[in-house]
Amino acid sequence: MTALVSYSTGTVSVASGGTTVTGVGAIWSGTNVKPGDLLQIGNFQTVISDVTDTTHLVIPPWGGGAQSGVAYKIWQVSPQRFAGASAMATVNQLVAAFETSGFFVFVDIADTVPDPSLGDDGQYAFQPTTGKTWAKVGGVWTYLGIYKGFNFTGAYNGATTYSYGDVMTDAGSSYVWINATRGSGHTAPNATYWQLLASIGVTGATGPTGAGYGGTSTTSLAIGTGSKAFTTQAGLAYTNGARVRASSAANTSNWMEGLVTYSGTTLTMTADKTGGSGTKADWNLNVVGQPGAGDLTAANNLSDVASVATARGNLGLTESIVTAVVGQLPGTSGTTQPGAGKIGERISATGTPSLTSASAANVAGITPTAGVWDLEMVNVFGGPGGTTSSDWVSAMSTVNASTASGVVGEAYHTRMPSGADMSIVHTSRRVRITTSGSTTYYLNAQATYSGASYGCSGTIQATRAA
């Protein structure tokens, strides 16, 4: 034999003769407590008629006196706990729902009418795929029609299969499919399939022409800058501050343009750019864009620049450079030395070595960078007495070279015994050299003498030519 199952979690309270039991710590769910179970407090029992929620029960009037926070026990003996009881309750609810007025019976997609055995008077049948609806009257399904929302499909397509409620557009009008049978290839306005939903309206009247640009003028005006007043048509679209070009109709190369003011039939231009020349009276007026910074017109040969000085300053040019003529290089005022790498750059070196007879010595050296240079040298021999038989100087790429041959042709001299001999001063001719990189040139000197000591003082220099 199996013992009865019970539930006794928490405590309960109930008034004398009360019909509501309140639990503390209890969980009276649909599983723990069901209507028909027995509530026992002490030696008194009663049937539970309903479960309000997890902490409240409904019972017949309690005859066991007032109870507060006492132990209890619920005997789980409800008929609903036996097999079939719960299912039957659900079936009863479902049957009750089926018998309500206004209940819908759904029609299978394969059927054309509802099953006559289903439904009661006052109920309806509906087929979702077609939107067809019936009402049962006198035990017979009566067709009411198709009730289906619009389905917007866009522009008409002859290959599309349309069904009831489909809406398409064609030639500006919209149509709705009204045939109960689906179909395709039926163009509107075929009243068997389509009903006009909304029609395109008729074309409205053309509105008045608005103000426009353009315009002409026969005012005789000479092409040039400054204020120019044109008599033209009224009602044009020009506003004050617009930029306008007035062009000769006969030759569009003749024009002038600038910002304008416009009132009535007078358009006044402050011309700041021109093309061509002459006095014209056949003007076409047109809006043009604002010239960009530095804008010039080639045909004006720079006459549209405020002044030569302004143009020169804007280009960062000095007056001497701008005014140079062909075949001449302008000089600079003062004694400013041209910068490195510029034509006229000059480098030089000076030395005063003591000489050893018949032995070459380096007087000084310079190192020109890449470019074209004019190389020169000068040297002065001298000493306290003695006899000198010969001396020479030369610019060479080798220091202390014991030869008179060099880059600059040597200045060679066999000394004369006369004390009036002035050949102690040697000046070379100018020689042009081209260097691909920094190259050193030495001023070498040599004297053959006897007696006292002997020396020299010399300078070598180069001037950039290109």
Short mmCIF file of C-alpha atoms in Angstrom, two decimals:
data_model
loop_
_atom_site.label_atom_id
_atom_site.label_comp_id
_atom_site.label_asym_id
_atom_site.label_seq_id
_atom_site.Cartn_x
_atom_site.Cartn_y
_atom_site.Cartn_z
CA MET A 1 0.00 0.00 0.00
CA THR A 2 1.27 3.51 -0.86
CA ALA A 3 0.99 6.27 1.78
CA LEU A 4 -0.79 9.54 0.95
CA VAL A 5 1.43 12.39 -0.21
CA SER A 6 1.31 15.71 1.68
CA TYR A 7 2.86 19.19 1.65
CA SER A 8 3.58 21.24 4.85
CA THR A 9 6.27 23.89 4.12
CA GLY A 10 5.94 27.13 6.20
CA THR A 11 3.02 28.22 8.38
CA VAL A 12 -0.56 29.37 7.80
CA SER A 13 -3.06 31.82 9.27
CA VAL A 14 -6.85 31.83 8.96
CA ALA A 15 -9.64 33.69 10.76
CA SER A 16 -12.47 31.91 12.52
CA GLY A 17 -15.10 31.32 9.83
CA GLY A 18 -12.67 32.79 7.25
CA THR A 19 -12.46 31.62 3.64
CA THR A 20 -8.89 32.80 2.85
CA VAL A 21 -5.80 30.98 4.10
CA THR A 22 -2.52 32.95 4.07
CA GLY A 23 0.80 31.12 4.02
CA VAL A 24 4.24 32.27 5.13
CA GLY A 25 7.19 30.42 3.58
CA ALA A 26 4.83 28.28 1.54
CA ILE A 27 4.98 27.79 -2.20
CA TRP A 28 1.48 26.78 -3.29
CA SER A 29 2.05 26.22 -6.97
CA GLY A 30 -0.21 24.25 -9.24
CA THR A 31 1.84 21.17 -8.43
CA ASN A 32 2.06 21.40 -4.63
CA VAL A 33 -1.59 22.37 -4.16
CA LYS A 34 -4.59 21.78 -6.41
CA PRO A 35 -8.30 22.46 -5.89
CA GLY A 36 -9.76 19.35 -4.19
CA ASP A 37 -6.75 18.74 -1.91
CA LEU A 38 -7.40 18.72 1.90
CA LEU A 39 -6.06 21.37 4.32
CA GLN A 40 -5.50 20.13 7.90
CA ILE A 41 -4.71 22.35 10.93
CA GLY A 42 -4.59 20.40 14.17
CA ASN A 43 -7.55 18.03 14.17
CA PHE A 44 -9.63 20.06 11.70
CA GLN A 45 -9.71 19.52 7.92
CA THR A 46 -11.37 21.26 5.00
CA VAL A 47 -11.40 20.97 1.19
CA ILE A 48 -9.40 23.54 -0.81
CA SER A 49 -11.74 25.04 -3.36
CA ASP A 50 -9.16 27.22 -5.24
CA VAL A 51 -5.47 28.22 -5.31
CA THR A 52 -5.32 32.01 -5.61
CA ASP A 53 -1.52 32.29 -5.83
CA THR A 54 1.58 30.80 -4.21
CA THR A 55 0.64 32.15 -0.72
CA HIS A 56 -3.21 32.23 -0.69
CA LEU A 57 -5.86 29.51 -0.75
CA VAL A 58 -9.66 29.66 -0.88
CA ILE A 59 -11.63 27.32 1.44
CA PRO A 60 -15.20 26.99 2.75
CA PRO A 61 -15.80 28.93 6.05
CA TRP A 62 -13.22 27.68 8.56
CA GLY A 63 -14.75 25.99 11.64
CA GLY A 64 -11.57 25.28 13.59
CA GLY A 65 -11.24 28.66 15.27
CA ALA A 66 -8.79 31.42 14.51
CA GLN A 67 -5.28 30.23 13.68
CA SER A 68 -2.13 32.39 13.33
CA GLY A 69 1.30 31.21 12.14
CA VAL A 70 0.58 27.55 12.85
CA ALA A 71 1.79 24.35 11.27
CA TYR A 72 -0.43 22.74 8.61
CA LYS A 73 -0.56 19.89 6.20
CA ILE A 74 -2.04 19.65 2.69
CA TRP A 75 -3.14 16.17 1.73
CA GLN A 76 -2.73 15.81 -2.05
CA VAL A 77 -5.93 13.89 -2.80
CA SER A 78 -7.52 16.16 -5.43
CA PRO A 79 -9.32 14.36 -8.27
CA GLN A 80 -7.26 16.51 -10.63
CA ARG A 81 -4.22 14.49 -9.63
CA PHE A 82 -5.65 11.29 -11.10
CA ALA A 83 -5.03 10.29 -14.75
CA GLY A 84 -7.35 12.03 -17.27
CA ALA A 85 -8.76 14.62 -14.92
CA SER A 86 -6.43 17.42 -16.05
CA ALA A 87 -6.83 16.51 -19.69
CA MET A 88 -10.61 16.49 -19.43
CA ALA A 89 -10.57 19.93 -17.85
CA THR A 90 -8.49 21.20 -20.80
CA VAL A 91 -10.83 19.52 -23.29
CA ASN A 92 -13.83 21.11 -21.61
CA GLN A 93 -12.20 24.53 -21.92
CA LEU A 94 -11.38 23.91 -25.59
CA VAL A 95 -14.90 22.74 -26.40
CA ALA A 96 -16.32 25.78 -24.65
CA ALA A 97 -14.09 28.02 -26.80
CA PHE A 98 -15.23 26.27 -29.98
CA GLU A 99 -18.85 26.96 -29.10
CA THR A 100 -18.47 30.75 -28.75
CA SER A 101 -20.22 33.06 -31.20
CA GLY A 102 -17.81 34.62 -33.74
CA PHE A 103 -15.39 31.70 -33.61
CA PHE A 104 -13.45 31.16 -36.88
CA VAL A 105 -13.02 27.84 -38.63
CA PHE A 106 -9.98 27.84 -40.92
CA VAL A 107 -10.34 26.45 -44.44
CA ASP A 108 -7.51 24.30 -45.80
CA ILE A 109 -5.57 25.66 -48.79
CA ALA A 110 -6.73 22.71 -50.92
CA ASP A 111 -10.46 23.31 -50.20
CA THR A 112 -12.78 25.66 -52.05
CA VAL A 113 -15.50 25.78 -49.36
CA PRO A 114 -15.56 25.08 -45.59
CA ASP A 115 -16.35 21.60 -44.22
CA PRO A 116 -20.17 21.72 -43.72
CA SER A 117 -19.88 19.55 -40.60
CA LEU A 118 -17.84 22.18 -38.78
CA GLY A 119 -19.04 25.32 -37.02
CA ASP A 120 -22.28 26.58 -35.55
CA ASP A 121 -24.61 29.39 -36.48
CA GLY A 122 -22.99 32.74 -35.71
CA GLN A 123 -19.48 31.43 -36.45
CA TYR A 124 -17.20 32.14 -39.44
CA ALA A 125 -14.87 30.30 -41.80
CA PHE A 126 -11.71 31.91 -43.22
CA GLN A 127 -9.14 30.82 -45.82
CA PRO A 128 -5.89 32.79 -45.18
CA THR A 129 -4.35 32.04 -48.58
CA THR A 130 -7.22 33.66 -50.51
CA GLY A 131 -8.87 35.89 -47.93
CA LYS A 132 -12.26 34.24 -48.58
CA THR A 133 -14.71 34.44 -45.67
CA TRP A 134 -17.98 32.59 -44.89
CA ALA A 135 -20.63 32.90 -42.16
CA LYS A 136 -22.77 29.98 -40.93
CA VAL A 137 -26.45 30.86 -41.05
CA GLY A 138 -29.19 28.28 -40.60
CA GLY A 139 -26.59 25.52 -40.52
CA VAL A 140 -25.19 26.45 -43.96
CA TRP A 141 -21.90 28.22 -44.79
CA THR A 142 -22.74 31.44 -46.65
CA TYR A 143 -19.96 33.08 -48.73
CA LEU A 144 -19.36 36.70 -47.67
CA GLY A 145 -16.51 37.67 -49.97
CA ILE A 146 -12.75 38.18 -49.91
CA TYR A 147 -11.29 40.19 -47.06
CA LYS A 148 -7.61 40.79 -47.66
CA GLY A 149 -5.30 43.76 -47.14
CA PHE A 150 -3.54 45.47 -50.01
CA ASN A 151 -0.17 44.05 -51.10
CA PHE A 152 1.84 46.68 -52.96
CA THR A 153 3.92 45.06 -55.73
CA GLY A 154 5.36 48.09 -57.53
CA ALA A 155 5.33 48.60 -61.30
CA TYR A 156 3.32 46.16 -63.41
CA ASN A 157 5.18 43.09 -64.67
CA GLY A 158 3.51 40.79 -67.17
CA ALA A 159 5.39 37.79 -65.78
CA THR A 160 4.22 38.32 -62.18
CA THR A 161 1.33 36.21 -60.89
CA TYR A 162 -1.13 38.53 -59.12
CA SER A 163 -3.72 37.58 -56.53
CA TYR A 164 -6.63 39.33 -54.85
CA GLY A 165 -5.54 42.58 -53.18
CA ASP A 166 -2.25 42.97 -55.08
CA VAL A 167 -1.67 46.57 -56.09
CA MET A 168 0.53 47.62 -59.03
CA THR A 169 1.26 50.87 -60.84
CA ASP A 170 1.09 51.44 -64.57
CA ALA A 171 1.43 54.69 -66.55
CA GLY A 172 1.14 56.78 -63.43
CA SER A 173 -2.06 55.12 -62.11
CA SER A 174 -2.44 52.33 -59.55
CA TYR A 175 -4.71 49.26 -59.85
CA VAL A 176 -5.80 46.48 -57.47
CA TRP A 177 -6.35 42.84 -58.55
CA ILE A 178 -10.02 41.94 -57.90
CA ASN A 179 -10.34 38.47 -59.46
CA ALA A 180 -10.65 35.60 -57.00
CA THR A 181 -8.41 33.52 -59.27
CA ARG A 182 -4.73 34.29 -59.39
CA GLY A 183 -3.31 35.15 -62.81
CA SER A 184 -0.66 36.92 -64.89
CA GLY A 185 -0.34 38.68 -68.23
CA HIS A 186 -3.52 40.74 -67.85
CA THR A 187 -2.74 44.39 -68.42
CA ALA A 188 -4.82 47.21 -66.97
CA PRO A 189 -7.45 48.53 -67.42
CA ASN A 190 -9.00 45.07 -67.78
CA ALA A 191 -12.06 45.27 -65.51
CA THR A 192 -12.16 41.48 -65.12
CA TYR A 193 -8.92 41.56 -63.16
CA TRP A 194 -8.14 45.12 -62.19
CA GLN A 195 -9.95 47.94 -60.48
CA LEU A 196 -8.59 51.47 -60.72
CA LEU A 197 -7.33 52.51 -57.30
CA ALA A 198 -5.82 55.91 -58.03
CA SER A 199 -5.57 57.71 -61.37
CA ILE A 200 -2.81 60.00 -62.54
CA GLY A 201 -3.98 63.58 -62.73
CA VAL A 202 -4.07 65.68 -65.85
CA THR A 203 -1.09 67.83 -66.67
CA GLY A 204 -1.46 71.23 -65.09
CA ALA A 205 -1.13 74.52 -66.87
CA THR A 206 2.38 75.82 -67.53
CA GLY A 207 3.39 78.39 -64.95
CA PRO A 208 4.78 81.79 -65.79
CA THR A 209 8.41 81.96 -66.87
CA GLY A 210 10.63 83.08 -64.03
CA ALA A 211 13.35 85.67 -64.17
CA GLY A 212 16.48 84.57 -66.02
CA TYR A 213 20.00 85.70 -66.75
CA GLY A 214 21.19 86.72 -70.18
CA GLY A 215 19.92 90.00 -71.51
CA THR A 216 21.29 92.29 -74.19
CA SER A 217 22.21 95.93 -74.51
CA THR A 218 22.73 98.36 -77.40
CA THR A 219 24.46 100.96 -75.22
CA SER A 220 27.57 102.23 -76.99
CA LEU A 221 30.53 101.74 -74.67
CA ALA A 222 34.30 101.56 -75.12
CA ILE A 223 36.04 98.45 -73.83
CA GLY A 224 38.02 99.36 -70.71
CA THR A 225 38.07 99.18 -66.95
CA GLY A 226 35.97 101.31 -64.63
CA SER A 227 32.23 102.02 -64.36
CA LYS A 228 30.11 100.98 -67.34
CA ALA A 229 26.29 101.50 -67.39
CA PHE A 230 24.27 99.28 -69.75
CA THR A 231 20.61 99.83 -70.59
CA THR A 232 19.03 96.37 -70.78
CA GLN A 233 15.76 94.50 -70.21
CA ALA A 234 13.79 94.68 -66.95
CA GLY A 235 12.97 91.61 -64.87
CA LEU A 236 16.32 89.83 -65.24
CA ALA A 237 17.68 87.65 -62.44
CA TYR A 238 20.87 89.62 -61.77
CA THR A 239 21.38 90.67 -58.16
CA ASN A 240 23.76 93.24 -56.80
CA GLY A 241 27.24 91.79 -56.49
CA ALA A 242 26.91 89.30 -59.36
CA ARG A 243 29.87 89.09 -61.74
CA VAL A 244 28.85 89.68 -65.36
CA ARG A 245 30.67 89.59 -68.69
CA ALA A 246 29.50 91.85 -71.53
CA SER A 247 30.61 90.36 -74.87
CA SER A 248 30.28 91.80 -78.35
CA ALA A 249 27.82 89.71 -80.36
CA ALA A 250 29.85 90.32 -83.53
CA ASN A 251 33.18 89.24 -82.01
CA THR A 252 33.24 87.54 -78.63
CA SER A 253 36.96 88.31 -78.26
CA ASN A 254 35.85 91.85 -77.41
CA TRP A 255 34.53 91.87 -73.86
CA MET A 256 34.72 93.36 -70.40
CA GLU A 257 33.57 92.00 -67.05
CA GLY A 258 33.20 92.94 -63.39
CA LEU A 259 30.80 93.13 -60.44
CA VAL A 260 27.43 94.74 -61.16
CA THR A 261 24.43 96.42 -59.60
CA TYR A 262 21.05 96.02 -61.28
CA SER A 263 17.89 98.08 -60.96
CA GLY A 264 15.02 98.54 -63.40
CA THR A 265 16.59 98.49 -66.84
CA THR A 266 20.08 99.63 -65.81
CA LEU A 267 22.95 97.27 -65.16
CA THR A 268 26.06 99.07 -63.93
CA MET A 269 29.36 97.20 -64.14
CA THR A 270 32.65 98.02 -62.43
CA ALA A 271 34.86 96.47 -65.12
CA ASP A 272 38.18 95.07 -63.89
CA LYS A 273 39.02 92.66 -66.72
CA THR A 274 38.84 93.19 -70.45
CA GLY A 275 39.58 91.51 -73.76
CA GLY A 276 39.98 93.13 -77.16
CA SER A 277 39.37 96.81 -77.76
CA GLY A 278 37.08 99.33 -79.42
CA THR A 279 33.63 100.82 -78.84
CA LYS A 280 30.75 98.36 -79.18
CA ALA A 281 26.95 98.53 -79.04
CA ASP A 282 25.96 94.87 -79.44
CA TRP A 283 26.43 93.46 -75.95
CA ASN A 284 25.36 90.03 -74.66
CA LEU A 285 25.26 89.85 -70.85
CA ASN A 286 26.13 86.63 -69.02
CA VAL A 287 27.03 85.59 -65.46
CA VAL A 288 30.69 84.52 -65.03
CA GLY A 289 32.75 83.15 -62.17
CA GLN A 290 35.01 85.13 -59.90
CA PRO A 291 38.65 85.07 -61.17
CA GLY A 292 41.08 83.15 -58.97
CA ALA A 293 44.09 84.63 -57.22
CA GLY A 294 46.78 85.75 -59.71
CA ASP A 295 44.40 85.47 -62.66
CA LEU A 296 45.73 87.18 -65.81
CA THR A 297 44.53 87.37 -69.38
CA ALA A 298 47.25 86.56 -71.93
CA ALA A 299 45.75 88.81 -74.57
CA ASN A 300 46.28 91.83 -72.32
CA ASN A 301 50.06 91.36 -72.23
CA LEU A 302 50.07 92.02 -68.46
CA SER A 303 48.24 95.31 -68.91
CA ASP A 304 45.69 94.05 -66.39
CA VAL A 305 48.31 94.28 -63.62
CA ALA A 306 48.01 97.40 -61.52
CA SER A 307 51.62 98.45 -62.18
CA VAL A 308 55.00 97.04 -63.22
CA ALA A 309 56.29 97.57 -59.71
CA THR A 310 53.33 95.65 -58.25
CA ALA A 311 53.84 92.75 -60.66
CA ARG A 312 57.57 92.66 -59.94
CA GLY A 313 56.98 92.70 -56.19
CA ASN A 314 54.34 89.94 -56.38
CA LEU A 315 56.79 87.77 -58.33
CA GLY A 316 59.65 88.46 -55.91
CA LEU A 317 61.87 90.02 -58.60
CA THR A 318 64.26 92.94 -58.19
CA GLU A 319 64.15 95.78 -60.65
CA SER A 320 67.67 95.04 -61.95
CA ILE A 321 66.70 91.45 -62.85
CA VAL A 322 63.46 92.48 -64.50
CA THR A 323 65.11 95.21 -66.63
CA ALA A 324 68.07 93.14 -67.86
CA VAL A 325 68.50 93.12 -71.65
CA VAL A 326 69.55 90.26 -73.89
CA GLY A 327 73.33 89.64 -73.72
CA GLN A 328 73.81 91.55 -70.48
CA LEU A 329 73.83 90.58 -66.82
CA PRO A 330 72.67 93.38 -64.57
CA GLY A 331 74.96 94.26 -61.72
CA THR A 332 74.15 95.03 -58.13
CA SER A 333 74.58 98.35 -56.42
CA GLY A 334 77.22 98.64 -53.69
CA THR A 335 79.90 96.04 -53.04
CA THR A 336 77.69 93.05 -52.29
CA GLN A 337 79.50 89.79 -53.04
CA PRO A 338 77.37 87.32 -55.09
CA GLY A 339 76.36 84.30 -53.04
CA ALA A 340 77.84 80.85 -53.37
CA GLY A 341 76.80 79.17 -56.60
CA LYS A 342 75.78 82.43 -58.29
CA ILE A 343 77.48 84.03 -61.29
CA GLY A 344 80.11 86.46 -60.08
CA GLU A 345 80.97 84.48 -56.96
CA ARG A 346 84.70 85.02 -56.27
CA ILE A 347 87.12 82.98 -54.16
CA SER A 348 90.79 83.86 -53.55
CA ALA A 349 93.82 83.01 -51.41
CA THR A 350 97.10 84.85 -50.68
CA GLY A 351 100.46 83.61 -49.39
CA THR A 352 104.03 84.87 -48.70
CA PRO A 353 106.34 81.84 -48.55
CA SER A 354 110.15 81.86 -48.35
CA LEU A 355 111.78 80.13 -51.31
CA THR A 356 114.53 77.59 -51.65
CA SER A 357 116.58 78.16 -54.78
CA ALA A 358 115.50 76.08 -57.77
CA SER A 359 112.72 74.43 -55.73
CA ALA A 360 108.99 74.92 -56.36
CA ALA A 361 106.90 76.17 -53.44
CA ASN A 362 103.13 76.55 -52.87
CA VAL A 363 102.15 80.18 -52.41
CA ALA A 364 98.39 79.69 -51.86
CA GLY A 365 95.51 77.43 -52.97
CA ILE A 366 91.77 77.70 -53.71
CA THR A 367 89.03 75.03 -54.17
CA PRO A 368 86.26 76.00 -56.64
CA THR A 369 83.07 73.93 -56.50
CA ALA A 370 81.41 72.42 -59.59
CA GLY A 371 80.87 74.93 -62.38
CA VAL A 372 82.61 77.19 -64.86
CA TRP A 373 85.26 79.57 -63.45
CA ASP A 374 87.73 82.21 -64.66
CA LEU A 375 91.08 81.52 -62.96
CA GLU A 376 93.77 84.26 -62.45
CA MET A 377 96.99 84.73 -60.45
CA VAL A 378 99.64 87.34 -59.61
CA ASN A 379 102.99 86.92 -57.79
CA VAL A 380 105.82 89.28 -56.75
CA PHE A 381 109.38 87.97 -56.15
CA GLY A 382 111.88 89.76 -53.94
CA GLY A 383 114.79 89.39 -51.50
CA PRO A 384 117.77 91.19 -49.91
CA GLY A 385 120.38 91.03 -52.67
CA GLY A 386 121.91 88.06 -54.26
CA THR A 387 121.83 86.95 -57.88
CA THR A 388 118.69 85.50 -59.46
CA SER A 389 119.00 83.75 -62.78
CA SER A 390 115.38 82.72 -63.41
CA ASP A 391 111.87 82.49 -61.85
CA TRP A 392 108.36 81.30 -62.80
CA VAL A 393 104.81 80.96 -61.43
CA SER A 394 101.91 78.71 -62.47
CA ALA A 395 98.49 77.51 -61.22
CA MET A 396 98.55 73.74 -60.87
CA SER A 397 96.49 70.95 -59.44
CA THR A 398 99.56 69.54 -57.69
CA VAL A 399 101.19 71.32 -54.81
CA ASN A 400 104.92 72.18 -55.00
CA ALA A 401 105.19 70.76 -58.53
CA SER A 402 108.75 71.24 -59.91
CA THR A 403 107.58 72.24 -63.36
CA ALA A 404 106.58 75.45 -64.99
CA SER A 405 103.63 73.86 -66.85
CA GLY A 406 100.26 74.29 -65.20
CA VAL A 407 96.60 75.03 -65.66
CA VAL A 408 97.42 78.67 -66.16
CA GLY A 409 100.32 79.09 -68.58
CA GLU A 410 103.50 79.76 -66.67
CA ALA A 411 105.08 83.17 -66.43
CA TYR A 412 108.70 82.24 -66.95
CA HIS A 413 111.61 84.68 -66.88
CA THR A 414 115.42 84.51 -67.14
CA ARG A 415 116.72 87.25 -64.95
CA MET A 416 118.60 90.19 -66.40
CA PRO A 417 121.57 91.60 -64.49
CA SER A 418 120.19 95.10 -64.62
CA GLY A 419 118.91 96.41 -61.33
CA ALA A 420 116.13 98.10 -63.24
CA ASP A 421 114.63 94.77 -64.20
CA MET A 422 110.92 94.91 -63.19
CA SER A 423 110.09 91.35 -64.12
CA ILE A 424 109.81 90.36 -60.49
CA VAL A 425 106.04 90.95 -60.89
CA HIS A 426 104.31 88.04 -62.72
CA THR A 427 100.62 88.43 -63.74
CA SER A 428 98.90 85.56 -65.56
CA ARG A 429 96.27 85.71 -68.23
CA ARG A 430 92.68 84.71 -67.33
CA VAL A 431 91.96 81.05 -68.02
CA ARG A 432 88.47 79.45 -68.03
CA ILE A 433 88.17 76.12 -66.27
CA THR A 434 85.25 73.72 -65.82
CA THR A 435 84.97 71.57 -62.73
CA SER A 436 82.58 68.68 -62.08
CA GLY A 437 83.17 68.85 -58.35
CA SER A 438 85.30 70.62 -55.77
CA THR A 439 88.86 70.86 -57.24
CA THR A 440 91.90 72.51 -55.61
CA TYR A 441 94.28 74.70 -57.61
CA TYR A 442 97.66 75.78 -56.20
CA LEU A 443 99.68 78.87 -57.03
CA ASN A 444 103.22 77.46 -57.34
CA ALA A 445 106.35 79.63 -57.64
CA GLN A 446 110.06 78.96 -58.15
CA ALA A 447 113.21 81.13 -58.30
CA THR A 448 116.83 80.19 -58.96
CA TYR A 449 119.09 82.47 -57.01
CA SER A 450 122.40 82.66 -55.08
CA GLY A 451 123.33 84.59 -52.05
CA ALA A 452 120.91 85.90 -49.51
CA SER A 453 117.40 84.57 -48.82
CA TYR A 454 114.61 85.05 -51.34
CA GLY A 455 110.78 84.94 -51.16
CA CYS A 456 107.55 85.95 -52.87
CA SER A 457 103.99 87.22 -52.25
CA GLY A 458 101.16 85.90 -54.45
CA THR A 459 97.39 85.72 -54.89
CA ILE A 460 95.25 83.16 -56.79
CA GLN A 461 91.55 83.75 -57.45
CA ALA A 462 88.62 82.36 -59.42
CA THR A 463 85.35 84.03 -60.49
CA ARG A 464 82.24 81.91 -61.30
CA ALA A 465 81.10 82.33 -64.89
CA ALA A 466 78.30 79.75 -64.91
#
